[in-house]
Amino acid sequence: MEMSTLDTPPANPESAADRSSDHRTTRTIRWALEHPWRVVGAWLVLTIASIVVIATLLPGALSTEQRVTNGPESRTALELIDTHLPDRGQVDEVLVVSSSRYEVSAPEFQDFLARLVEQAPDLDVEVAPVAGNAAGSAGSASDLPVSDDGRAILVPLHFTTDDRVDADERLVDAVDAADSNPDFTVTVTGQSTVEHDLNAMSERDLQHGELYVGLPVAMLVLLLVFGTLIGALMPLMIAIVAIIGALALAALVGQQWEVSVFLVNMVSGMGLALGIDYSLFVVSRWREERAAGSTRDAALRTTGATASRAVLFSGITFVVALTGMLLVPTSIMRSLAAGAILVGITSVAAALTLLPATLSLLGDRIDSLRVPLVGRRSEAAGYDDDAVAHGVWGRLVRVVMRRPIVWGGAVTVLLLVAAVPMLGMETGASGVSSFPADMPSRKGAEGIATYFPDQAAQPAQVVVYDSGGIDEAALRRGVESLTARLADEDGFGTPQAEPVSADGTLAVVSIPVGSDAHSVDAVERVRDLRGGIAADTLGTELGDARLLVTGETALNIDYFDVMSAWLPRVLAFVLGLSFLVLLVVFRSLVVPIVAIVLNLLSVGAAYGLLVLVFQHGVGADLLGLQQVDTTEAWVPLFLFSVLFGLSMDYHMFLMTRIRERWLATGDTTGAVAWSVGSTGRLITGAALIIVAVFTGFAIGDLVMFQQMGFGIAVALLIDATLVRGVLLPAAMALLGEHNWYLPRWLRWLPEVQVE
């Protein structure tokens, strides 16, 4: 086997600072060290300006809509409706008014209903036409559906304003006020109310997750790692500055492109994770150099040439991993990716400029305000060879490397077993049934399910389009055929045909598919409509007419299908780019292959445990999580991208230390043992901080955040312990000097100095 020159490290290796003295990154850091007050002042001005931008621009830039942007069937159908039926009375929200005391026909019920409907103009809503009535004609009490027991009425509503967020807020408040009447129950549901509830829960989960879990645990871990209050506060400062900067950039981006409201959660969570992680490694390297006897200036230079440069390349690998999400043609994935990438960039920028400047100003004062007992233990941990060898991680790694096949094989089997449930993963959307019981949209959906089981807040809609004109007699026969066919099917309501458009080219047939448009049953029914029912009935009678199925459930299905189709593409894209980055950085063919295999093992195990807990309910009650039928459609792709990015972060930090040690000693086994032993406490601490941040999401109300938080927390625990502590040392022990193998035909690759 042919080896590269890396197989024989230089006989007289220079220091990291000397090797990197002319690197642009090093020059930037050196300038920050020489002009600390300018750097701090510039960041202060940028932060204040960012706060102003956030306050003025961000609220108006956020959207709760989850849009598929590649022209799916459901969107095409809606565009046809907008074009040919511009005055169609679209049902946006549905009120259910019920009473255990009065029947709908009672004067008291009618008076209450009339007073409620009178508020409609002030709320920017109107009673929408009932399917089958003339388009544009307002509904009246006699037109509205009444429940079989005669004690509830369903009131379809249509917004008369483009500002649906404000209108829905006022509508929900009015419904709450009406519901306070002890004789009546009033609920509302619909797409805008669902988005209202998602926004409210998102803000609540963000506040609880970060303020009450993420930040306190992060501070505790930092105190344990550093042992001093000042040292612990510095990473938090960098994280907060990075978050503010990223949110300001997101607000500016949102002026041109649609930005999801969940971007705020992403920026806050990832900002805490990355800002603290990058700062943790930089500050720890500074303290290590000082403990080794380096002067203040020498320690700053070496830190800038090693840890700070590793931060740069870690940031690059993280951004590369998240870039794949930008390819997915959905607004939420692109928003989440943009948020993560923006905060990754601001975190790196702050760690490379603001952090060195602050270190230059504080110097050894970073070790002031020691925490009793903890501070002494942290200092006693030490960085010398003896302390590393006898530390927990040092002892563990040496045990593993003595029997790499046994330990590596055992952990590999364990992770593969954990990944097995992944084979049964079903993707979808949990819907309003997973919302807390006090959420308006859930109460409204339950009201529909109780009194109008064959109705839906958002029915499926079959759009019939024929540019040559629709034969109305054939349409009636088609609807009759469809009605007869659906009578034999479970869960469908009675189809209702709306009048043909004025130009005679388009008609809409509404079909109730259940009270929860997000449910698995509703999804199956709409797939059946698309799969043949509509074509076999309407299509048979209408000949060449084009049939398109839309509605909330159809929109969800198109969204699910996009996620499923893009997952393997994003996986290939991210793996390919990550391989190239690691190949260039480490000039080794083996290092990137090992990194990819290990990361896939941890991601696979996270997928399996996610399915086991959420779909099968194993331990869900114990952990305070909801058991649901499906895994949120965007979660697998999101988890892969984020977990791969964060795992590569740790891999980059660890491998740069291993390579630095190997260049100094020429001993791969010793370099692995020393590097894992010396960084184990830091990587574990960094992982625990991210675990705490995302555990905060997992304890929230939104199932999709529960799944996201649980998946990231579990995967990072696996990665920081089993993968970095056992699998990586075992693999490198087995490969020995072959870890640095580079074929002759790849020696043209540029030499990129990370350490």
Short mmCIF file of N, CA and C in Angstrom, two decimals, residues 246 266-267 270-271 315 318-323 334-348:
data_model
loop_
_atom_site.label_atom_id
_atom_site.label_comp_id
_atom_site.label_asym_id
_atom_site.label_seq_id
_atom_site.Cartn_x
_atom_site.Cartn_y
_atom_site.Cartn_z
N ALA A 246 -27.27 36.94 14.23
CA ALA A 246 -27.93 36.05 13.27
C ALA A 246 -29.40 36.42 13.09
N MET A 266 -34.59 27.94 15.87
CA MET A 266 -33.35 27.36 15.36
C MET A 266 -32.15 28.23 15.70
N VAL A 267 -32.27 29.53 15.44
CA VAL A 267 -31.16 30.44 15.71
C VAL A 267 -30.82 30.44 17.20
N MET A 270 -29.35 26.73 18.19
CA MET A 270 -28.04 26.48 17.61
C MET A 270 -27.04 27.55 18.01
N GLY A 271 -27.51 28.78 18.23
CA GLY A 271 -26.61 29.84 18.66
C GLY A 271 -26.00 29.54 20.02
N GLY A 315 -16.59 25.35 11.72
CA GLY A 315 -17.71 26.14 11.21
C GLY A 315 -17.98 25.86 9.75
N PHE A 318 -19.76 22.55 9.49
CA PHE A 318 -21.15 22.69 9.94
C PHE A 318 -22.00 23.34 8.85
N VAL A 319 -21.50 24.41 8.27
CA VAL A 319 -22.25 25.10 7.21
C VAL A 319 -22.45 24.17 6.01
N VAL A 320 -21.41 23.39 5.67
CA VAL A 320 -21.53 22.44 4.57
C VAL A 320 -22.65 21.45 4.84
N ALA A 321 -22.71 20.93 6.07
CA ALA A 321 -23.74 19.95 6.41
C ALA A 321 -25.13 20.54 6.32
N LEU A 322 -25.27 21.82 6.67
CA LEU A 322 -26.59 22.46 6.64
C LEU A 322 -26.97 22.98 5.26
N THR A 323 -25.99 23.13 4.38
CA THR A 323 -26.27 23.64 3.04
C THR A 323 -27.22 22.71 2.29
N ARG A 334 -35.77 25.47 4.28
CA ARG A 334 -34.84 26.52 3.89
C ARG A 334 -34.69 27.56 5.00
N SER A 335 -35.77 27.81 5.73
CA SER A 335 -35.69 28.76 6.84
C SER A 335 -34.83 28.21 7.97
N LEU A 336 -35.05 26.94 8.32
CA LEU A 336 -34.25 26.32 9.38
C LEU A 336 -32.78 26.26 8.97
N ALA A 337 -32.53 25.91 7.72
CA ALA A 337 -31.15 25.86 7.24
C ALA A 337 -30.51 27.24 7.27
N ALA A 338 -31.26 28.24 6.79
CA ALA A 338 -30.73 29.61 6.78
C ALA A 338 -30.43 30.08 8.20
N GLY A 339 -31.33 29.79 9.13
CA GLY A 339 -31.09 30.18 10.52
C GLY A 339 -29.85 29.54 11.09
N ALA A 340 -29.68 28.23 10.86
CA ALA A 340 -28.50 27.53 11.38
C ALA A 340 -27.22 28.04 10.73
N ILE A 341 -27.27 28.26 9.42
CA ILE A 341 -26.07 28.73 8.72
C ILE A 341 -25.70 30.14 9.18
N LEU A 342 -26.70 31.02 9.30
CA LEU A 342 -26.41 32.39 9.74
C LEU A 342 -25.81 32.42 11.13
N VAL A 343 -26.37 31.64 12.05
CA VAL A 343 -25.83 31.66 13.41
C VAL A 343 -24.50 30.92 13.47
N GLY A 344 -24.28 29.97 12.56
CA GLY A 344 -22.96 29.34 12.48
C GLY A 344 -21.91 30.34 12.06
N ILE A 345 -22.25 31.18 11.09
CA ILE A 345 -21.31 32.20 10.60
C ILE A 345 -21.03 33.24 11.69
N THR A 346 -22.08 33.73 12.35
CA THR A 346 -21.86 34.75 13.39
C THR A 346 -21.12 34.16 14.59
N SER A 347 -21.35 32.89 14.89
CA SER A 347 -20.63 32.25 16.01
C SER A 347 -19.14 32.14 15.70
N VAL A 348 -18.82 31.75 14.47
CA VAL A 348 -17.41 31.67 14.08
C VAL A 348 -16.77 33.06 14.08
#
